[in-house]
Coordinates of C-alpha atoms in Angstrom, one line a residue:
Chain W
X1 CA 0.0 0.0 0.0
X2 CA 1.0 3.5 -1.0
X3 CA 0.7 6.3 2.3
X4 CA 1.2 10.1 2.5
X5 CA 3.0 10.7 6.2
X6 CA 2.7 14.1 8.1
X7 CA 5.3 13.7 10.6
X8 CA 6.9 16.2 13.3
X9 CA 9.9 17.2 12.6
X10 CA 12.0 18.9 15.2
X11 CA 15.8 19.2 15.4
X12 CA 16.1 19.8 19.3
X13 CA 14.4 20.6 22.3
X14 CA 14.9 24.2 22.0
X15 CA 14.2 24.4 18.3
X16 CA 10.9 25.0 16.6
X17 CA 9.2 21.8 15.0
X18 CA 7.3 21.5 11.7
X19 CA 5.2 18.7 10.0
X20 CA 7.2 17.4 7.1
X21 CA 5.1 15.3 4.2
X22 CA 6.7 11.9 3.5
X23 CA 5.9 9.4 0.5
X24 CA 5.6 5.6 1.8
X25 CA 5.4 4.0 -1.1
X26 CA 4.8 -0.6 -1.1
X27 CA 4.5 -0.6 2.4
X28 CA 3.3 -4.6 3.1
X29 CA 0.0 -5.1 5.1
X30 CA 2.3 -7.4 7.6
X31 CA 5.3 -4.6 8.4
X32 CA 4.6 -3.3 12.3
X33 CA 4.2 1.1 12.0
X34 CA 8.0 1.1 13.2
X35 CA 9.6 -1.1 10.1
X36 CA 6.9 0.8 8.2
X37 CA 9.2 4.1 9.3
X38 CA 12.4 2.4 9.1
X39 CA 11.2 1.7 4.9
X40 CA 10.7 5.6 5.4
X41 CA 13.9 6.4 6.8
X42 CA 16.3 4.0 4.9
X43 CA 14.9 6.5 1.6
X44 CA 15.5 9.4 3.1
X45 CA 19.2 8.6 3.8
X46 CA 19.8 7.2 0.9
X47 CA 18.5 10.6 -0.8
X48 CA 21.1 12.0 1.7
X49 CA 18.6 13.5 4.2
X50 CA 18.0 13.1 8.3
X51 CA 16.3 10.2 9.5
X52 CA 13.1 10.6 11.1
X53 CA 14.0 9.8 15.1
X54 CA 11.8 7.6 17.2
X55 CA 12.9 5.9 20.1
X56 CA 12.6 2.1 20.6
X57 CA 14.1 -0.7 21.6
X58 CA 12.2 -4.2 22.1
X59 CA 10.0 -4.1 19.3
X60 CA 7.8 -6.6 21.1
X61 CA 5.6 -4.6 23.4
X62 CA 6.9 -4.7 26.6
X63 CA 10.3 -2.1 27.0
X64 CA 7.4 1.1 26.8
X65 CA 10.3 3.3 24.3
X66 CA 8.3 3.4 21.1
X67 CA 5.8 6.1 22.2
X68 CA 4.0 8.2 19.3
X69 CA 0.7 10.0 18.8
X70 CA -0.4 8.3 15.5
X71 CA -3.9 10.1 14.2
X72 CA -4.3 11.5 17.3
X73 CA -4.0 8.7 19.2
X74 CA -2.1 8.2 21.4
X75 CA 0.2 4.3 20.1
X76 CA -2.5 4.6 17.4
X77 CA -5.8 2.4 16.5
X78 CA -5.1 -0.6 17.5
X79 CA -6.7 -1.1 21.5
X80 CA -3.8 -2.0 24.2
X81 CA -1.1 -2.2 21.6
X82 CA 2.4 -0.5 21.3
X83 CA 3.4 1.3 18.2
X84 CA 6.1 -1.5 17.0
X85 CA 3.0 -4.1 17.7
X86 CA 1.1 -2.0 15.7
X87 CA 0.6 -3.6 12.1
X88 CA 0.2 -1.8 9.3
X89 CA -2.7 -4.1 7.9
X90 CA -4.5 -1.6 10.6
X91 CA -4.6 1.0 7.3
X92 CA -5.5 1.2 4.2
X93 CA -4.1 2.0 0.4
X94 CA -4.1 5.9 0.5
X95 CA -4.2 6.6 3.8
X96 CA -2.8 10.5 5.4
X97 CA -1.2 9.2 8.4
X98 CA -0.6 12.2 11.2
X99 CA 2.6 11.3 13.6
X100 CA 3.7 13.1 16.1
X101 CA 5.4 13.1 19.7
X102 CA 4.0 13.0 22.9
X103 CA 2.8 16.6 24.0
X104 CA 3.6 17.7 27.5
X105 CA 5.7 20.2 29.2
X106 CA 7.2 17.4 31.6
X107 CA 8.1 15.1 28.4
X108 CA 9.9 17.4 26.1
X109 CA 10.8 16.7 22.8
X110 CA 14.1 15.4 22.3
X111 CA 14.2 15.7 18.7
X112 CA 11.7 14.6 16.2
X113 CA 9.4 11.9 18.4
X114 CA 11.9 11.7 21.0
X115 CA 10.7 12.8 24.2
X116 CA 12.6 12.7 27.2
X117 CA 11.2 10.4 30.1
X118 CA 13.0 11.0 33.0
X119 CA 10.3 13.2 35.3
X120 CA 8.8 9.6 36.0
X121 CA 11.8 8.2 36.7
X122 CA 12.1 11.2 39.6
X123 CA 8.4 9.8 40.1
X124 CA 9.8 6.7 41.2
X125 CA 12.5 7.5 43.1
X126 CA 10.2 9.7 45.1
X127 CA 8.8 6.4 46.4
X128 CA 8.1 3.7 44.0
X129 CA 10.5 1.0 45.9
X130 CA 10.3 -1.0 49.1
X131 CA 13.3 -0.3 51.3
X132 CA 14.5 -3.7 52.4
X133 CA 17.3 -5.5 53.3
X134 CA 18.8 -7.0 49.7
X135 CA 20.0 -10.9 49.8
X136 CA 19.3 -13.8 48.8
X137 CA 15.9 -14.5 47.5
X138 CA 13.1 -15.3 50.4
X139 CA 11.3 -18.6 50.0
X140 CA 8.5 -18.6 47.6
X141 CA 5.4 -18.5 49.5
X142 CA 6.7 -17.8 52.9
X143 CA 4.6 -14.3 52.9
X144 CA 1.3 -15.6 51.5
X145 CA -0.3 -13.0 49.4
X146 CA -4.5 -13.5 48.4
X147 CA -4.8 -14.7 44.7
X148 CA -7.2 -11.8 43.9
X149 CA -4.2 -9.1 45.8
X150 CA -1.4 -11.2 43.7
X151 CA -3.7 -10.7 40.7
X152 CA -4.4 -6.8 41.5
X153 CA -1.0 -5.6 42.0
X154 CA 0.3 -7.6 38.6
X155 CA -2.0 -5.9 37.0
X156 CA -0.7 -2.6 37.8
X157 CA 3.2 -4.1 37.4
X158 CA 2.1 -4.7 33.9
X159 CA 3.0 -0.4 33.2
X160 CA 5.7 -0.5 30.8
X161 CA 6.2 3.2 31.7
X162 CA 5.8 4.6 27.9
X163 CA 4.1 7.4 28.9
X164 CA 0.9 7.3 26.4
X165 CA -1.6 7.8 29.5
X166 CA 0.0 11.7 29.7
X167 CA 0.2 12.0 26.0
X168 CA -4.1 10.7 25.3
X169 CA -4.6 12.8 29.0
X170 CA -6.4 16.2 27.9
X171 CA -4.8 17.5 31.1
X172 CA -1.4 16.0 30.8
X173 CA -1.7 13.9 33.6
X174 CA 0.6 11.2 34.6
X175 CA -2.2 9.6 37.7
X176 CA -2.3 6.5 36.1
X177 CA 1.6 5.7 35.6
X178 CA 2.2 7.3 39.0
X179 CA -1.3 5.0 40.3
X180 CA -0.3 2.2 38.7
X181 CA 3.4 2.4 40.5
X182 CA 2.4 2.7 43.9
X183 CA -0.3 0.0 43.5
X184 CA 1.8 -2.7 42.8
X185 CA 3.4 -2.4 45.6
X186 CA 0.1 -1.7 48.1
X187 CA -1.1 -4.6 47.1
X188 CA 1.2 -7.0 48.4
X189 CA 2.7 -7.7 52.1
X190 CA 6.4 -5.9 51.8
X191 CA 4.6 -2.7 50.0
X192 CA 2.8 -2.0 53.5
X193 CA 5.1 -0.2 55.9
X194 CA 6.1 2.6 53.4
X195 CA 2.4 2.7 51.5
X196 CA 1.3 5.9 52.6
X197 CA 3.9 7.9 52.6
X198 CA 4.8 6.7 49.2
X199 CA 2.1 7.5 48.1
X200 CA 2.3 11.2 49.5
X201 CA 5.9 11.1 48.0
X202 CA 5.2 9.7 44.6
X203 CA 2.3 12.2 44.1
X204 CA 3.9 15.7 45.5
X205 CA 6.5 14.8 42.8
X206 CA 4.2 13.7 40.2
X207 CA 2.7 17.8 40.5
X208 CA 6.6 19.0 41.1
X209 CA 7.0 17.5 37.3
X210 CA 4.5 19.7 35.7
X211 CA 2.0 16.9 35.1
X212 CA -2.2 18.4 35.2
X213 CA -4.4 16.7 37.4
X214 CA -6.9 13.8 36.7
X215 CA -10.2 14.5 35.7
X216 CA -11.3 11.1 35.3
X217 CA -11.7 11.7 31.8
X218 CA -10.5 7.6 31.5
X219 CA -8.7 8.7 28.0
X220 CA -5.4 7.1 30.0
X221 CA -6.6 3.8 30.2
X222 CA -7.9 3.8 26.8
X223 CA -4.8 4.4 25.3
X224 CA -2.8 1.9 28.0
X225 CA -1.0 -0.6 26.0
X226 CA -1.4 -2.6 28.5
X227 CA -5.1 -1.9 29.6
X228 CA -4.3 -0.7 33.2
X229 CA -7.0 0.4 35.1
X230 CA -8.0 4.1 36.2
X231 CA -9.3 2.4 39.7
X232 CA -5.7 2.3 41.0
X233 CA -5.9 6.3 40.5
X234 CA -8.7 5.9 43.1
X235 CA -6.1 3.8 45.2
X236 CA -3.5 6.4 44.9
X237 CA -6.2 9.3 46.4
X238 CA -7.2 7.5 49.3
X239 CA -4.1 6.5 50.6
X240 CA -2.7 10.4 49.6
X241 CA -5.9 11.5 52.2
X242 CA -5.3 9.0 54.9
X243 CA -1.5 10.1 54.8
X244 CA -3.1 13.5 55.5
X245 CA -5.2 12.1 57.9
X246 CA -3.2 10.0 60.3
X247 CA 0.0 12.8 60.4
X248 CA 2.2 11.0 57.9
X249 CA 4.3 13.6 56.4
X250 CA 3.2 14.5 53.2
X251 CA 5.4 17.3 52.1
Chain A
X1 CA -3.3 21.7 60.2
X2 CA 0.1 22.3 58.2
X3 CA -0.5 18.9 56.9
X4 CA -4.1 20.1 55.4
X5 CA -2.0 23.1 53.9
X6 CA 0.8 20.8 52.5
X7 CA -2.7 18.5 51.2
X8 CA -4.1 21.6 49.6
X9 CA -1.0 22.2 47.6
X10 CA -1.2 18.9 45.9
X11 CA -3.5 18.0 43.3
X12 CA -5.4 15.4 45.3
X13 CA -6.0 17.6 48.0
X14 CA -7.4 20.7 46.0
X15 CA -9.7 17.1 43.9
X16 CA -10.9 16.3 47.4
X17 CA -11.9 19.6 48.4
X18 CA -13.9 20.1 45.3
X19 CA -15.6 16.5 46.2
X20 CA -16.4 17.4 49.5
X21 CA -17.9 21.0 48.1
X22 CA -19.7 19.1 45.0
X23 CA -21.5 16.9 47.2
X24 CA -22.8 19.9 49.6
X25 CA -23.8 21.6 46.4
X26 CA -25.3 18.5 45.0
X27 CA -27.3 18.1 48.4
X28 CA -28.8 21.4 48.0
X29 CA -29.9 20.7 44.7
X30 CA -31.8 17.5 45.9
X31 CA -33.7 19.5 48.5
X32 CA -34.4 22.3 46.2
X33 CA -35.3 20.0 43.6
X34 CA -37.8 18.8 45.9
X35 CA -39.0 22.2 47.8
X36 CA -39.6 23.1 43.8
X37 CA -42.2 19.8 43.3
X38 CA -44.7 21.7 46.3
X39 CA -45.9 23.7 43.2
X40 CA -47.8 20.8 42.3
X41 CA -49.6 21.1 45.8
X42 CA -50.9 24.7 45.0
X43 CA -49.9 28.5 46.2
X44 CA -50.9 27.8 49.7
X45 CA -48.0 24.9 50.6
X46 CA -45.7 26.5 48.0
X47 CA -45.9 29.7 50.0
X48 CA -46.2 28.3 53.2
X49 CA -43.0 26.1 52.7
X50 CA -41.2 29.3 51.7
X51 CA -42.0 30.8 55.1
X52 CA -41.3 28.0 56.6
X53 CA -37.6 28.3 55.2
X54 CA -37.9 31.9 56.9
X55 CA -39.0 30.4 60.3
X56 CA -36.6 27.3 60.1
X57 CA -34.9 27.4 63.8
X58 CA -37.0 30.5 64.9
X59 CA -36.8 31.2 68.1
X60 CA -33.6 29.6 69.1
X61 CA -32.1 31.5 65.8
X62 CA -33.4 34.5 64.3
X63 CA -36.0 34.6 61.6
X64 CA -34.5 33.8 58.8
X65 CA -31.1 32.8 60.2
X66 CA -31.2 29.1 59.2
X67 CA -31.3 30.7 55.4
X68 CA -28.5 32.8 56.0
X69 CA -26.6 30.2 57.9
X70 CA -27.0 28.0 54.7
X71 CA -26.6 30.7 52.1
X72 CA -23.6 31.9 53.7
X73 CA -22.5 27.6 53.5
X74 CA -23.9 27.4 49.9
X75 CA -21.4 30.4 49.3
X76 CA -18.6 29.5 50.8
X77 CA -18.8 26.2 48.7
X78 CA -19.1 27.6 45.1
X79 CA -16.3 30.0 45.9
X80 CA -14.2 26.7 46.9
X81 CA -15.6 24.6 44.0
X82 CA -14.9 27.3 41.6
X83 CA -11.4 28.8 43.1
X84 CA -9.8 25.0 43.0
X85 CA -11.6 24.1 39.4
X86 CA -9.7 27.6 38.5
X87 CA -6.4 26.2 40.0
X88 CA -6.1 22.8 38.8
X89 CA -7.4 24.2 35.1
X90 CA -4.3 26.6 35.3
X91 CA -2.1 23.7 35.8
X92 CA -3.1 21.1 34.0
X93 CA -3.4 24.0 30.5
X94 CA 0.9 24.4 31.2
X95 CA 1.1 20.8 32.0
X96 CA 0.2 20.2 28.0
X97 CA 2.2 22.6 26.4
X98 CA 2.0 22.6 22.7
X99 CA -1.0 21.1 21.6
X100 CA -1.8 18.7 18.8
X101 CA -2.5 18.9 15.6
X102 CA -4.9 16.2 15.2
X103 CA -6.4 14.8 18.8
X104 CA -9.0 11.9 18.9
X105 CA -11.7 13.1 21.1
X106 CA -13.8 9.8 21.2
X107 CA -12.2 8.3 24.1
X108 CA -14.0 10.6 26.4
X109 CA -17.3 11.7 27.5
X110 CA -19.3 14.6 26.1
X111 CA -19.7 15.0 30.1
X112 CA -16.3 15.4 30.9
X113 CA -15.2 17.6 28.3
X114 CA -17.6 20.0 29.1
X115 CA -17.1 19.9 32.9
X116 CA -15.4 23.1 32.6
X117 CA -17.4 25.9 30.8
X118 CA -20.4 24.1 32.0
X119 CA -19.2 24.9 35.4
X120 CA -19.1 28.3 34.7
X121 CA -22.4 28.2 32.8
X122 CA -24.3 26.9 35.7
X123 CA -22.7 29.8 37.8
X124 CA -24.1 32.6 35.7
X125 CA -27.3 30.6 35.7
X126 CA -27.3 30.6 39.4
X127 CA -26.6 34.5 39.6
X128 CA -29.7 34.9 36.5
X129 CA -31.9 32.5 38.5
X130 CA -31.2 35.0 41.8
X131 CA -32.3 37.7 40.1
X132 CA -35.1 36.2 38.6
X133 CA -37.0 35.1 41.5
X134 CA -34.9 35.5 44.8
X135 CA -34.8 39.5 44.2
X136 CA -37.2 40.0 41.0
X137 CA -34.8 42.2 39.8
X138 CA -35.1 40.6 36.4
X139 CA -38.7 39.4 36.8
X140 CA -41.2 41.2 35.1
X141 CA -44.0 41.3 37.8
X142 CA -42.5 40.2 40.9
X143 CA -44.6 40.3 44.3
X144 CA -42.8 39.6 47.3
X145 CA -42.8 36.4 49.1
X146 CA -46.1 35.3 46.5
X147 CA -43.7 32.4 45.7
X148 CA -45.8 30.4 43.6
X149 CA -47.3 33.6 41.7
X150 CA -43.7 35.1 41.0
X151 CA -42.9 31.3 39.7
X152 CA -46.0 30.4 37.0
X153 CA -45.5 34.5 35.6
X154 CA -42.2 34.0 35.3
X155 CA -42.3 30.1 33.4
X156 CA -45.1 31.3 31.3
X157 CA -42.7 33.6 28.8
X158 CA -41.5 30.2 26.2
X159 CA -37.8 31.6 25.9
X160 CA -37.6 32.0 30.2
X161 CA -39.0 28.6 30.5
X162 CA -36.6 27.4 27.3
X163 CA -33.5 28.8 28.8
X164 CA -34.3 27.3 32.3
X165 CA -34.5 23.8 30.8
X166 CA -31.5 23.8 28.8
X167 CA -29.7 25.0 32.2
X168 CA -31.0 22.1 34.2
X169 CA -30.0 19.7 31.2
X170 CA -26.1 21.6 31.6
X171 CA -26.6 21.4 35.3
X172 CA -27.2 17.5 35.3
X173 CA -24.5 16.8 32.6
X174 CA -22.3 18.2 35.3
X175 CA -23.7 16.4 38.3
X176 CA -23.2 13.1 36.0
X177 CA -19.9 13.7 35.6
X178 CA -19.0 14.9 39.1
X179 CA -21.2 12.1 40.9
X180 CA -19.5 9.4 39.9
X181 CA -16.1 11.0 40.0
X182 CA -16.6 12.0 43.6
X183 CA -15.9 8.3 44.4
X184 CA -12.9 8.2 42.8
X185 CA -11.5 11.4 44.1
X186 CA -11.9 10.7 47.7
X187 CA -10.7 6.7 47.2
X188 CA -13.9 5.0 47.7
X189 CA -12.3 1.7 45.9
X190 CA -14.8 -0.9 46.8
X191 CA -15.3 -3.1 43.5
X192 CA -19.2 -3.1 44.5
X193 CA -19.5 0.8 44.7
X194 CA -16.8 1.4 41.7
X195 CA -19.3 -1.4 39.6
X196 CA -22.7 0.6 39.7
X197 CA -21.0 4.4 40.5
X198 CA -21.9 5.4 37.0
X199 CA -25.2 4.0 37.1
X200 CA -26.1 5.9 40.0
X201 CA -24.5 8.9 39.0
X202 CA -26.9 9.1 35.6
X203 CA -29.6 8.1 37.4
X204 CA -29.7 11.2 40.2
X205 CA -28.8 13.0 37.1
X206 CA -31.8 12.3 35.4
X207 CA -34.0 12.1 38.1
X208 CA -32.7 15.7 39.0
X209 CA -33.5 17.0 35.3
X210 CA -37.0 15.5 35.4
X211 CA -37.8 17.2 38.6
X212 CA -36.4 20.7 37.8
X213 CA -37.7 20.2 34.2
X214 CA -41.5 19.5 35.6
X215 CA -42.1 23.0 37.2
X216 CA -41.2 25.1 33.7
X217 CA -42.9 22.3 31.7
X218 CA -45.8 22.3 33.7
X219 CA -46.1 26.1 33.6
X220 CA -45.9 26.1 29.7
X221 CA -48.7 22.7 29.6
X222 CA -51.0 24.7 31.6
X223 CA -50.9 22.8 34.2
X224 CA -49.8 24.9 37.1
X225 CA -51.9 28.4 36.5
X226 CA -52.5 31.4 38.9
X227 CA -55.6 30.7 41.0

């Protein structure tokens, strides 16, 4: 199939971006929307020009680097899927195919559909850890955890971190990442001692960064790849309030 | 109390403050809802439950001092509502930046999106529905405290009765949204609540629409007509 690209097109984080038109001419109905761009970009070096840079790394779903608005969506059409699981058999012949970075003053654009990351890695070393003794592994089952808790906070392990629930947010909220973060640790036995204050932690950073605030809009977990619920963000509150409520510090 | 400060700062805390406001302003317009169905009773309760508004608490309080008490309440809780709605709108517009070129609105709610200007909507409805029949500044033949007089003149001009409907239907849109959301803001995570919070939420919406919606609509039907 023959596509017309409109991609964004910025040379650093301080310059001004543009959408540039691209050609992508025999694309095959089985290429994934990242060798679709590679096709792209192998002509556009060849005809001596820059590359179009997107970050990625696994190609398989699960690393959370290959984060793009495609069509205004936020990893594209295709329901809990990454961009490189994306498949191009997803469009058709003729398509205009819109691309662009995630949009938020915490993530800013690298260059092209780079954007940098590293406010949720602050997030998590505000709190998203369990401060134990390292060693050797404990036995398996010696803390018992509830199937249904075990089930809950794998759930919300499942984030890859990629960062589309603050690119699909209209407020450019990162509740569900930071939500889904703390809950995979309040769900289990070692994630107890620390849980509200972490949560205090992890949230005070969260607005530090320059993310909005939810507004329950649910456009995060539409957009999840990996379909994490917006009831951990209702988690995340109530263990924010008791903090407030039983004296843990919170600032 | 430094810890309510430190709350207040955060996101959460300002969500949680509008929850706890929402649901007093939601309460009030349950029991107004309700005050307004005593139409269908005739002038005589109509008027008779506005003075008894008046004499609420009369003669531990002063006449008229459980109004003001609640007034005074009512106020205090738009100017919260609004003032952390202004806040968090301030942040979360930076917090985007640039914007899109092409954005897929389908993922949320007509509701939601509109949460905002139909906030500030229902306030200058509020302040037009105040000077329609709390002062009569705006009504065209008021009498004072002739309660269900002032109400059928008022509803029997089409574009008056019009413009009150299509403020109930923005003022339950809201509710709907806010209802359900005030579970999530203040953590209420039981899977039975969080299974039939929507539910609930459209159905005191809706219930709230048809009751405000019966006074004007009965006005215009004939139904309620001066004695």
């Amino acid at each position: 199939m023959d596509l017309t690209l409109h991609v964004w097109r910025q040379e650093t984080s301080s310059a001004s971006g543009s959408f540039q038109t691209y050609k992508a001419a025999g694309v095959s109905d089985s290429m994934s929307f990242l060798d679709m761009l590679d096709l792209v970009n192998e002509r556009i070096t060849r005809d001596g020009g820059d590359p179009i840079a997107f970050e990625h790394d696994c190609r398989e779903g699960i690393c959370g680097s290959c984060g793009m608005v495609i069509n205004g969506i936020a990893h594209g059409p295709h329901k809990m899927t990454t961009a490189c699981q994306l498949h191009m058999r997803s469009f058709s012949d003729g398509d205009e195919i819109w691309i662009e970075p995630w949009r938020a003053k915490a993530f800013p654009v690298l260059k092209d559909l780079v954007v940098e990351r590293a406010a949720f890695d602050r997030i998590i070393q505000a709190g998203g850890y369990i401060s134990v003794r390292t060693g050797s592994a404990p036995d398996a089952n010696a803390i018992a955890v509830p199937k249904p808790d075990a089930d809950l906070a794998f759930d919300a392990a499942a984030c890859i971190g990629c960062g589309a629930c603050v690119a699909a947010c209209p407020n450019a909220s990162a509740m569900l990442f930071t939500a889904a973060k703390a809950a995979h640790l309040s769900y289990v036995p070692q994630g107890q001692t620390e849980r509200l204050g972490r949560a205090a932690a992890m949230v005070m950073t969260h607005d530090e960064e320059g993310f909005g605030n939810c507004t329950n809009h649910g456009a995060c977990q539409e957009v999840c790849p990996k379909g994490i619920s917006v009831n951990y963000i209702s988690r995340l509150n109530r263990d924010l309030l008791k903090a407030t409520l039983t004296g843990i510090s919170v600032g | 109390m430094r810890q309510a400060l430190t709350l207040y700062r955060s996101s959460v805390g300002k969500k949680a403050l509008m929850a706890v406001s929402g649901i007093l302003l939601a309460g009030f317009v349950l029991a107004h809802m309700l005050g307004n169905l005593k139409m269908f009773q005739g002038p005589e309760a109509m008027d008779g439950y506005a003075v008894f508004l008046k004499e609420l608490g009369y003669p531990v309080l002063p006449e008229y001092g459980v109004l003001w008490i609640a007034r005074i309440a009512l106020l205090a809780a738009v100017g919260i509502h609004a003032l952390a709605a202004f806040q968090l709108w301030q942040k979360s517009r930076a917090a985007r930046g640039a914007a899109y070129r092409k954005e897929d609105s389908q993922v949320f709610s007509y509701a939601s999106r509109t949460m905002r200007w139909g906030g500030v909507i229902i306030l200058l409805f509020v302040v037009y529905h105040i000077l329609h029949f709390t002062t009569g500044t705006v009504h065209s033949d008021f009498e004072y405290a002739s309660v269900y007089r002032n109400v059928v003149i008022g509803f029997q001009s089409v574009p008056v009765s019009l413009f009150y409907l299509v403020a109930v239907g923005a003022l339950a849109l809201h509710l709907y949204h806010g209802l359900w959301s005030v579970f999530s803001t203040l953590g209420v995570q039981n899977p039975k609540v969080t299974r039939i919070r929507r539910p609930l939420a459209a159905g005191l919406s809706i219930l709230l629409f048809v009751g405000y919606a019966a006074v004007p609509v009965g006005v215009m039907a004939g139904i309620l007509t001066l004695p």
